[in-house]
CSV table of C-alpha atoms and ligand atoms in Angstrom, one decimal:
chain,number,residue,atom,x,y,z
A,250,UNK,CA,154.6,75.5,66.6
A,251,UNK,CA,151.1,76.7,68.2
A,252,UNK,CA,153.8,78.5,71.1
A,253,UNK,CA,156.2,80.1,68.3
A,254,UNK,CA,152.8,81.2,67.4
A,255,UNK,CA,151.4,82.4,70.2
A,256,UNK,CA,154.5,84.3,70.8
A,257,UNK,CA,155.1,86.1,67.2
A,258,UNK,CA,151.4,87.3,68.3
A,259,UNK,CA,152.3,88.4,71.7
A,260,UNK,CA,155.6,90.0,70.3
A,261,UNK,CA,153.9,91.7,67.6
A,262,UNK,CA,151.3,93.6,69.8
A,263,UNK,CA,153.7,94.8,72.3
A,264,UNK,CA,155.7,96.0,69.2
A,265,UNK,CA,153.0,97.9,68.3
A,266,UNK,CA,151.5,98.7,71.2
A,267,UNK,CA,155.1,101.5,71.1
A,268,UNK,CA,154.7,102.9,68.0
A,269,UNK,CA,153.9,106.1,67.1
A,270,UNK,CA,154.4,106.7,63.6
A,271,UNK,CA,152.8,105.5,60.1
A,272,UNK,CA,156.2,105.0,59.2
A,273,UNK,CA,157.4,102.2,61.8
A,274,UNK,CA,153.6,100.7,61.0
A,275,UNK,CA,154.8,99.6,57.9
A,276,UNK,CA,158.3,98.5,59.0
A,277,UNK,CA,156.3,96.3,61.8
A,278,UNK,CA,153.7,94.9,59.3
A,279,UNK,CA,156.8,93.7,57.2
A,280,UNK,CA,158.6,92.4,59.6
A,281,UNK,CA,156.0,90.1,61.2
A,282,UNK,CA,153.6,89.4,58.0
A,283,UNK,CA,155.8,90.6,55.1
A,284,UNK,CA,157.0,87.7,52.1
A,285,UNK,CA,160.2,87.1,54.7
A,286,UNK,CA,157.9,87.8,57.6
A,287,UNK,CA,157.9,85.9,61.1
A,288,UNK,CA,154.9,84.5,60.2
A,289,UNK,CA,155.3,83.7,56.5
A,290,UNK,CA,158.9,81.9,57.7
A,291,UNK,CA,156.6,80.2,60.0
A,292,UNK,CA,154.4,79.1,57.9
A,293,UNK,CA,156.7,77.1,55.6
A,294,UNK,CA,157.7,75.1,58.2
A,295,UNK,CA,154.8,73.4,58.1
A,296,UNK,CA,155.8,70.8,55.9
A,297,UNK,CA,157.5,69.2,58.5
A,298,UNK,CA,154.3,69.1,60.6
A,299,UNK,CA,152.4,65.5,60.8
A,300,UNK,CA,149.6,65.6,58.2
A,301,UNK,CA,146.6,66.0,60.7
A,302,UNK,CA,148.3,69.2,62.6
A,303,UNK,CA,148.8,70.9,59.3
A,304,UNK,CA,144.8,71.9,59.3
A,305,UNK,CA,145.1,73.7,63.0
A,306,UNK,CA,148.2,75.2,62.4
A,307,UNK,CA,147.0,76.3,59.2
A,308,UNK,CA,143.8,77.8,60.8
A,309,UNK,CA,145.7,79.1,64.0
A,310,UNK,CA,148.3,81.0,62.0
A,311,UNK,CA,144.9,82.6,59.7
A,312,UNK,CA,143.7,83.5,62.9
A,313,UNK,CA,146.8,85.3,64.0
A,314,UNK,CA,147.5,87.0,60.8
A,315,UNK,CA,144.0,88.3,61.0
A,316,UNK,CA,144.5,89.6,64.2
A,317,UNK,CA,147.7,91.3,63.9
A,318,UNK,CA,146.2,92.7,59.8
A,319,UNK,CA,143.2,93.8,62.5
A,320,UNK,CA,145.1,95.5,65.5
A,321,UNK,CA,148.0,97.2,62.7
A,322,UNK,CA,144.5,98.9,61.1
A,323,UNK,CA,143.4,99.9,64.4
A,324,UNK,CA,146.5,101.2,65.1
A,325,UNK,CA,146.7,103.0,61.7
A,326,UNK,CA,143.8,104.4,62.5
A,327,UNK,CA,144.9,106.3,66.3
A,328,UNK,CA,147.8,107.2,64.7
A,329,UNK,CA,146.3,108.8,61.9
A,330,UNK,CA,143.6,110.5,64.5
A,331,UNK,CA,146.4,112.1,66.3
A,332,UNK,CA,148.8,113.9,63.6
A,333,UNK,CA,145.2,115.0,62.4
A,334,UNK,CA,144.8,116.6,65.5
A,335,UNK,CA,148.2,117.9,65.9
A,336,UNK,CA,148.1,119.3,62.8
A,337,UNK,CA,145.1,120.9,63.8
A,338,UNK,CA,146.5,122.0,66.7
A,339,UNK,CA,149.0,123.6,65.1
A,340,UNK,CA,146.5,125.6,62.2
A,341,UNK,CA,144.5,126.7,64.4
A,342,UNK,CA,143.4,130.2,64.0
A,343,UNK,CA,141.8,132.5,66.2
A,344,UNK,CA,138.7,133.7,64.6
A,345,UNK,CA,137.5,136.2,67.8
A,346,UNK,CA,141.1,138.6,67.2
A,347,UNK,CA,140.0,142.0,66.0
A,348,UNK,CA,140.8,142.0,62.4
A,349,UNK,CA,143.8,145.1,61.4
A,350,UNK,CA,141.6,147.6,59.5
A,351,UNK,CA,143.3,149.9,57.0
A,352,UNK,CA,143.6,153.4,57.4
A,353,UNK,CA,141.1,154.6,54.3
A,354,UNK,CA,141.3,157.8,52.6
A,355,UNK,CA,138.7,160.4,52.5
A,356,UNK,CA,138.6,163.3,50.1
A,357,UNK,CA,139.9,166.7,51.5
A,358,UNK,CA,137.1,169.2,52.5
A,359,UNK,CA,139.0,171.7,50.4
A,360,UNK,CA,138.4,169.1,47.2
A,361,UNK,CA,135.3,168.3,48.3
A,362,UNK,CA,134.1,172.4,48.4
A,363,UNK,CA,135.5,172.4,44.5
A,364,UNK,CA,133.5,169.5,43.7
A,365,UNK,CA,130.6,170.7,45.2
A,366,UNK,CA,130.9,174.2,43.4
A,367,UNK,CA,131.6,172.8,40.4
A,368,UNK,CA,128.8,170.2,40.2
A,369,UNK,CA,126.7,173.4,40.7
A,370,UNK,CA,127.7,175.4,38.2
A,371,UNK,CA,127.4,172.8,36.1
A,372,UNK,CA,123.9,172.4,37.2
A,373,UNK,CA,123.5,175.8,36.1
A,374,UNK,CA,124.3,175.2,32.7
A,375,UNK,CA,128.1,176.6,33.0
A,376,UNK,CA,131.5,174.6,31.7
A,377,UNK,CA,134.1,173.7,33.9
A,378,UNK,CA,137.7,174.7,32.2
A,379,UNK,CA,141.3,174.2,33.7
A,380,UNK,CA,144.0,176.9,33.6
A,381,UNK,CA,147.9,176.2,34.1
A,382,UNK,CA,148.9,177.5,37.4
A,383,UNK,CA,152.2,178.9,35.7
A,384,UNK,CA,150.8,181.4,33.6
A,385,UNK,CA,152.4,184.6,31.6
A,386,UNK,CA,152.6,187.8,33.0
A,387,UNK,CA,150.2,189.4,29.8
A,388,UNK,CA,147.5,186.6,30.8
A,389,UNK,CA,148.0,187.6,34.9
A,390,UNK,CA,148.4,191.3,34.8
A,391,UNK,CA,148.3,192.8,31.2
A,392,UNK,CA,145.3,191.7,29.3
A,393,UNK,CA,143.2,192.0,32.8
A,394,UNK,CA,143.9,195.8,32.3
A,395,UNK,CA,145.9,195.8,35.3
A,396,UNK,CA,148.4,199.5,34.9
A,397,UNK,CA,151.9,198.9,34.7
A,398,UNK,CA,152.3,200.3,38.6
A,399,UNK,CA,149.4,198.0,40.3
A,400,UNK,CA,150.7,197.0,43.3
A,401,UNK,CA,149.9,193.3,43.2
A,402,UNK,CA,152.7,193.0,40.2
A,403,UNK,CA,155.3,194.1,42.4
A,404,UNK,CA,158.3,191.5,43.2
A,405,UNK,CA,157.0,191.2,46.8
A,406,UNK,CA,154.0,190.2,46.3
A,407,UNK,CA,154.1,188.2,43.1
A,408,UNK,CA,156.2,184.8,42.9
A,409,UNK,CA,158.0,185.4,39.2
A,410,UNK,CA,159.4,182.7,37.1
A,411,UNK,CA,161.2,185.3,34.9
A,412,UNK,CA,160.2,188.2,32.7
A,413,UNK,CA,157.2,186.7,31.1
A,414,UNK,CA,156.3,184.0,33.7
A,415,UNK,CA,154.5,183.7,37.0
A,416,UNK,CA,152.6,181.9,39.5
A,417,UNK,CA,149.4,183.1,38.7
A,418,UNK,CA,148.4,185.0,41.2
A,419,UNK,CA,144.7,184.7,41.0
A,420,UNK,CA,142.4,182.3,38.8
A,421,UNK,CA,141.3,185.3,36.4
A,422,UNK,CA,144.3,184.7,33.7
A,423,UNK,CA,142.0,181.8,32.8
A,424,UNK,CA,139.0,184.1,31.2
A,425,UNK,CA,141.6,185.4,29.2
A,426,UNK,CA,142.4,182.6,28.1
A,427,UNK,CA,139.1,181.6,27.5
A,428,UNK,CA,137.8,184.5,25.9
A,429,UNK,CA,140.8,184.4,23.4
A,430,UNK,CA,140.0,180.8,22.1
A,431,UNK,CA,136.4,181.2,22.4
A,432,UNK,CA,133.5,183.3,21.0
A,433,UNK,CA,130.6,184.6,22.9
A,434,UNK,CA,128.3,183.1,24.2
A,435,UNK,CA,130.8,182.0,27.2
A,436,UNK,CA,129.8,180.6,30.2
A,437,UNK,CA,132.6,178.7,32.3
A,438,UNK,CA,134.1,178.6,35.7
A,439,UNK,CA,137.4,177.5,36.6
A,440,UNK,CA,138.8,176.4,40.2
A,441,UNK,CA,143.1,175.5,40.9
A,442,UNK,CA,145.6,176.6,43.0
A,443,UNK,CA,146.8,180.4,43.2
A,444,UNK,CA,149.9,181.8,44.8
A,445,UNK,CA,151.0,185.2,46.4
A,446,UNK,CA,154.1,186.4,48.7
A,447,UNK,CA,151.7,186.2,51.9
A,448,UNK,CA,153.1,185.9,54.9
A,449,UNK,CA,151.3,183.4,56.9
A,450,UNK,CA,148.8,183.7,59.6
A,451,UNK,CA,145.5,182.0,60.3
A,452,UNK,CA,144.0,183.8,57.0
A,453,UNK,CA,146.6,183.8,55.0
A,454,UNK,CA,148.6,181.0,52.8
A,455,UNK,CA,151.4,181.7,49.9
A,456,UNK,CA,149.5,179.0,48.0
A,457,UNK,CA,145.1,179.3,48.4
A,458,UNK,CA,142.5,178.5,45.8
A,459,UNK,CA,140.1,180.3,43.7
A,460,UNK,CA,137.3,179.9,41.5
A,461,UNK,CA,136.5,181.7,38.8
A,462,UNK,CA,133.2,182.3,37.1
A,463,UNK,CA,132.6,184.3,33.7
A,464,UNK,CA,129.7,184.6,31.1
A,465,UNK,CA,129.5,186.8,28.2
A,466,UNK,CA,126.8,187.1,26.0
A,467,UNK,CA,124.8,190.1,24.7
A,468,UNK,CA,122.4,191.6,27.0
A,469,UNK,CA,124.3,190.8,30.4
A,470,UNK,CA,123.6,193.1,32.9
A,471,UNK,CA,124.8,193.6,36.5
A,472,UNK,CA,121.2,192.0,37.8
A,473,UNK,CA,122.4,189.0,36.3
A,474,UNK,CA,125.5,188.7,38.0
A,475,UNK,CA,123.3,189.6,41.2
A,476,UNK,CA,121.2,187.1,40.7
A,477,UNK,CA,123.6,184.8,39.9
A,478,UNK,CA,125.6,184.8,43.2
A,479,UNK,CA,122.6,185.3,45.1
A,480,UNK,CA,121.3,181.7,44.2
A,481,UNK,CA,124.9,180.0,44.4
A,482,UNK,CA,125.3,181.6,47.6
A,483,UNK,CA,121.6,180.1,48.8
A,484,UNK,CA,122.3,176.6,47.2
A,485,UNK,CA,126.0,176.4,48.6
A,486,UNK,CA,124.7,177.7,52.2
A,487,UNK,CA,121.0,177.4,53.1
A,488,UNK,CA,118.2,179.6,51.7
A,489,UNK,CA,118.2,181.8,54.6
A,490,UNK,CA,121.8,183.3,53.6
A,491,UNK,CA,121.5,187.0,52.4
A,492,UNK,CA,124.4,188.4,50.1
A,493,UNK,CA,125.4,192.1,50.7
A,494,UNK,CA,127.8,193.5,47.7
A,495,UNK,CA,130.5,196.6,48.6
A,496,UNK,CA,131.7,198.8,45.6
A,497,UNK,CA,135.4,198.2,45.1
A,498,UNK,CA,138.0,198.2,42.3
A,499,UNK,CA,139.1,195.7,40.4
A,500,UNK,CA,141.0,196.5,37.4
A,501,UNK,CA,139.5,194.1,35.3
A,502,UNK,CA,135.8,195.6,35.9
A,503,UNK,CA,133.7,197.8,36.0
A,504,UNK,CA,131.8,198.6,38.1
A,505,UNK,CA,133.2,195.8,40.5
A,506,UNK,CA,132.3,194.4,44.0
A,507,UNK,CA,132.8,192.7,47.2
A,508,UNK,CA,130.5,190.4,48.3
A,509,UNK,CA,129.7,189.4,52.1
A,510,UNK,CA,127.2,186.8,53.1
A,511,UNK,CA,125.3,186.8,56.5
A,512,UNK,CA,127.4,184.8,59.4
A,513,UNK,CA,126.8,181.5,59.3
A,514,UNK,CA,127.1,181.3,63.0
A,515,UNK,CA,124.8,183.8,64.0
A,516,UNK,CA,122.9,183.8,60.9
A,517,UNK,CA,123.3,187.4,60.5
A,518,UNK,CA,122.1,188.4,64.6
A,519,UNK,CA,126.0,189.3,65.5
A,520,UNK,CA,128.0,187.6,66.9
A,521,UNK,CA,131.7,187.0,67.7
A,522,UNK,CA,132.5,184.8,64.8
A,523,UNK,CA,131.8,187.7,62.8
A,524,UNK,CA,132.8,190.7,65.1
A,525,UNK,CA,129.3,191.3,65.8
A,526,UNK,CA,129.1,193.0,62.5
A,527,UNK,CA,126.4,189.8,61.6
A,528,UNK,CA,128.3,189.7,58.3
A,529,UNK,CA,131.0,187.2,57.0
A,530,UNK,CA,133.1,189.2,54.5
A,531,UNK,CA,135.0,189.4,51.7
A,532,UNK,CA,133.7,185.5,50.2
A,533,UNK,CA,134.7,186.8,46.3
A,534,UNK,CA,135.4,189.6,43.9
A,535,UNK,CA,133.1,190.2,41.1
A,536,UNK,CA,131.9,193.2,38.3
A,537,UNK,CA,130.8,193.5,34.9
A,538,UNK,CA,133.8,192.7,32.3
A,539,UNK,CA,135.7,195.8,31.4
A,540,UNK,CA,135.1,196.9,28.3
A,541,UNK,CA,139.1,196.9,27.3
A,542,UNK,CA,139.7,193.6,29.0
A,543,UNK,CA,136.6,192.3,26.2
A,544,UNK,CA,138.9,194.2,23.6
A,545,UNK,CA,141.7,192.4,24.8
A,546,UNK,CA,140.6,189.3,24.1
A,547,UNK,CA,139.4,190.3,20.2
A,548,UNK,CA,135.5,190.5,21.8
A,549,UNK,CA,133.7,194.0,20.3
A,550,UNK,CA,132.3,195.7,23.8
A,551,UNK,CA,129.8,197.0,21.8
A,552,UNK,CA,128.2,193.9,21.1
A,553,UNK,CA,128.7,191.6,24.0
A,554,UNK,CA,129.0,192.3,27.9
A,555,UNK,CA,129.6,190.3,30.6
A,556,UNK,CA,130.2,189.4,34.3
A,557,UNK,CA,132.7,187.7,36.4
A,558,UNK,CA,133.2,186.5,39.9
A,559,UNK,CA,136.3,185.5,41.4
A,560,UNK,CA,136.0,183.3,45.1
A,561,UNK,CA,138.4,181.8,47.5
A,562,UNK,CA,137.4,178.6,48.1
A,563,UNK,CA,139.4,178.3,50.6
A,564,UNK,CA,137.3,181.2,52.3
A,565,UNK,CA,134.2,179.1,51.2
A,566,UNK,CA,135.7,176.5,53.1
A,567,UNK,CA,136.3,177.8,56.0
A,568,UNK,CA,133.1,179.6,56.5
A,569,UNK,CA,130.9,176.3,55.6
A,570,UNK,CA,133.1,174.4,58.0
A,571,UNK,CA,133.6,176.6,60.5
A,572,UNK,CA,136.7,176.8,60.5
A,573,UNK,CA,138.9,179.3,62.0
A,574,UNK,CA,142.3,179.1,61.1
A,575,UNK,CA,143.7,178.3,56.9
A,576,UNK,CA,146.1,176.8,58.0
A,577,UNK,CA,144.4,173.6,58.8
A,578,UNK,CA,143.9,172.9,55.7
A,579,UNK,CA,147.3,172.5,54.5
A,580,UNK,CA,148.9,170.6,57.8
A,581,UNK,CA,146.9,167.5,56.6
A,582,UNK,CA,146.4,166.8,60.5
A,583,UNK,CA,144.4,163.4,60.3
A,584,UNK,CA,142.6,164.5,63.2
A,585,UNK,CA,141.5,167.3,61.7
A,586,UNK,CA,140.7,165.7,58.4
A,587,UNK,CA,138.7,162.8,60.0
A,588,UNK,CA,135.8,165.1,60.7
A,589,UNK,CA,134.8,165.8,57.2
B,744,LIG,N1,140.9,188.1,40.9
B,744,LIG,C1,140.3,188.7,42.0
B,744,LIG,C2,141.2,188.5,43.2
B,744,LIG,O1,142.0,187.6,43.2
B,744,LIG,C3,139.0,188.3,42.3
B,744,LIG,C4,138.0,188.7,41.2
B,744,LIG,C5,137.4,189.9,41.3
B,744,LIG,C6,137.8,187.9,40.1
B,744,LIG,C7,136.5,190.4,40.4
B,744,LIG,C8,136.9,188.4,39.1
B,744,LIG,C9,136.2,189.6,39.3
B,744,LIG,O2,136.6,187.6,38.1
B,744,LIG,O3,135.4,189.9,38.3
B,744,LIG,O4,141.1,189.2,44.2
């Protein structure tokens, strides 16, 4: 009996001493120590035994059922240790890869000029207003006092919807409709998307954008609008920027202007940026309301007067930025974008 024992010891480790699963742990534990176990089968043998070897056996078969309950925990135990570290193995990330960053959006510099403009005109006490950028043909042309044989209306240069309907051409339809719903005193500006038959070429673009600035009140007078401009023109650019305005003709006022501001490469020295003439040209259109455009819109001239400016922000844009070609903005090149 002590050899059977000796043997379902010597048996059982080498058994286990193969394993490698939890699994075929258990099926060993059962088979050697389970209720029809090698050991428990043993054990009720022992009846047969002569009374005084039934107390040895009895300890000697304790013995080796602690032994093998101590060695199946130990081997529990490694086995355990090792899936843990497969699995491990298996999880494992590397922490030192360079994460994937996201390509994040920036606003365009041509958005960005709007905002800017906007936020100081609102500074200036002025209300920002939105116009439709399909507008009627009385708003575009008529009402502005524009005669019936102005060039701009003509079919080549003017994207036409039909009769009555256009693409507005420039952002000036909107003080009509301003000055229509509203009574003086009026003090707005208004910045979208304009459109003309251009061809293109690095200044020009079928679709641009504008700004639009108008105030009527009593009393308005040409120094205002001077003054006006002059100090947008400083806060947009730097204090050192001069304004120089150029008679013109503008249907919609009278008198009317062109106004240039110094070179911003040259600061007004001369350069070739600016064709030595030390001037960069043409940054809006402006002039005191005519008198029949006021009339137009139901407002006595008598009474009130007023000025308006009309930019290209586009322009603006591209004489902040230094940039030399329109067309840039509107590719939406992301090298070109990343360096706003
Ligand atoms: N609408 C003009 C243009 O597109 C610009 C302009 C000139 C607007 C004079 C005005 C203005 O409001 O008073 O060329």
């Amino acid at each position: 009996m002590e050899e059977k024992l000796q043997i379902i010891q010597k048996n059982a480790i080498e058994e286990l001493n193969e394993i490698e699963t939890k699994d075929e742990i258990e099926k060993l534990r059962v088979k050697f120590l389970g209720k029809k176990g090698e050991l428990t089968l043993l054990l009720r043998e022992m009846g047969s035994l002569p009374k005084e070897k039934r107390p040895i056996i009895g300890k000697m078969a304790n013995e080796v059922r602690t032994v093998l309950e101590e060695n199946i925990e130990k081997k529990k135990l490694e086995i355990e240790k090792i899936e843990k570290n497969k699995r491990l193995e298996k999880e494992k990330i590397d922490i030192t890869i360079p994460g994937k960053f996201p390509d994040i959006g920036k606003r365009h510099p041509l958005l960005k000029v709007k905002e800017e403009l906007e936020d100081l005109f609102l500074k200036m006490g002025y209300d920002v207003v939105e116009g439709p950028e399909i507008d009627t043909v009385e708003n575009n042309f008529d009402a502005l006092n524009a005669p019936p044989d102005h060039p701009s209306r003509d079919k080549s240069d003017t994207f036409y919807i039909n009769e009555e309907l256009l693409l507005r051409t420039q952002t000036s339809p909107v003080q009509i409709r301003v000055m229509k719903e509203q009574k003086p005193p009026i003090r707005i500006v208004s910045a979208g998307r304009t459109f003309r038959f251009d061809e293109v070429d690095d200044t020009h673009s079928p679709m641009f954008h504008q700004m639009e600035c108008l105030v009527v009140d009593k009393n308005v007078t040409l120094a205002n609008l001077k003054d006006s401009i002059n100090h947008f023109v400083k806060e947009l650019f730097g204090e050192d920027m001069e304004t120089r305005f150029r008679p013109h003709n503008f249907p919609f006022t009278e008198p009317s202007a062109e106004v240039d501001v110094s070179c911003l490469v040259c600061k007004g020295k001369g350069c070739k940026a600016c064709s030595y003439t030390g001037w960069s040209m043409e940054l809006l259109g402006c002039g005191m309301v005519h008198p029949k455009v006021l009339e137009n819109c139901g407002i006595d001239p008598n009474i009130y007067s007023g000025y308006a400016f009309g930019m290209g922000i586009d322009r603006v844009t591209m004489v902040k930025h230094k940039i030399n070609d329109i067309r840039l903005l509107f590719e939406n090149d992301i090298r070109f974008l990343k360096q706003f």
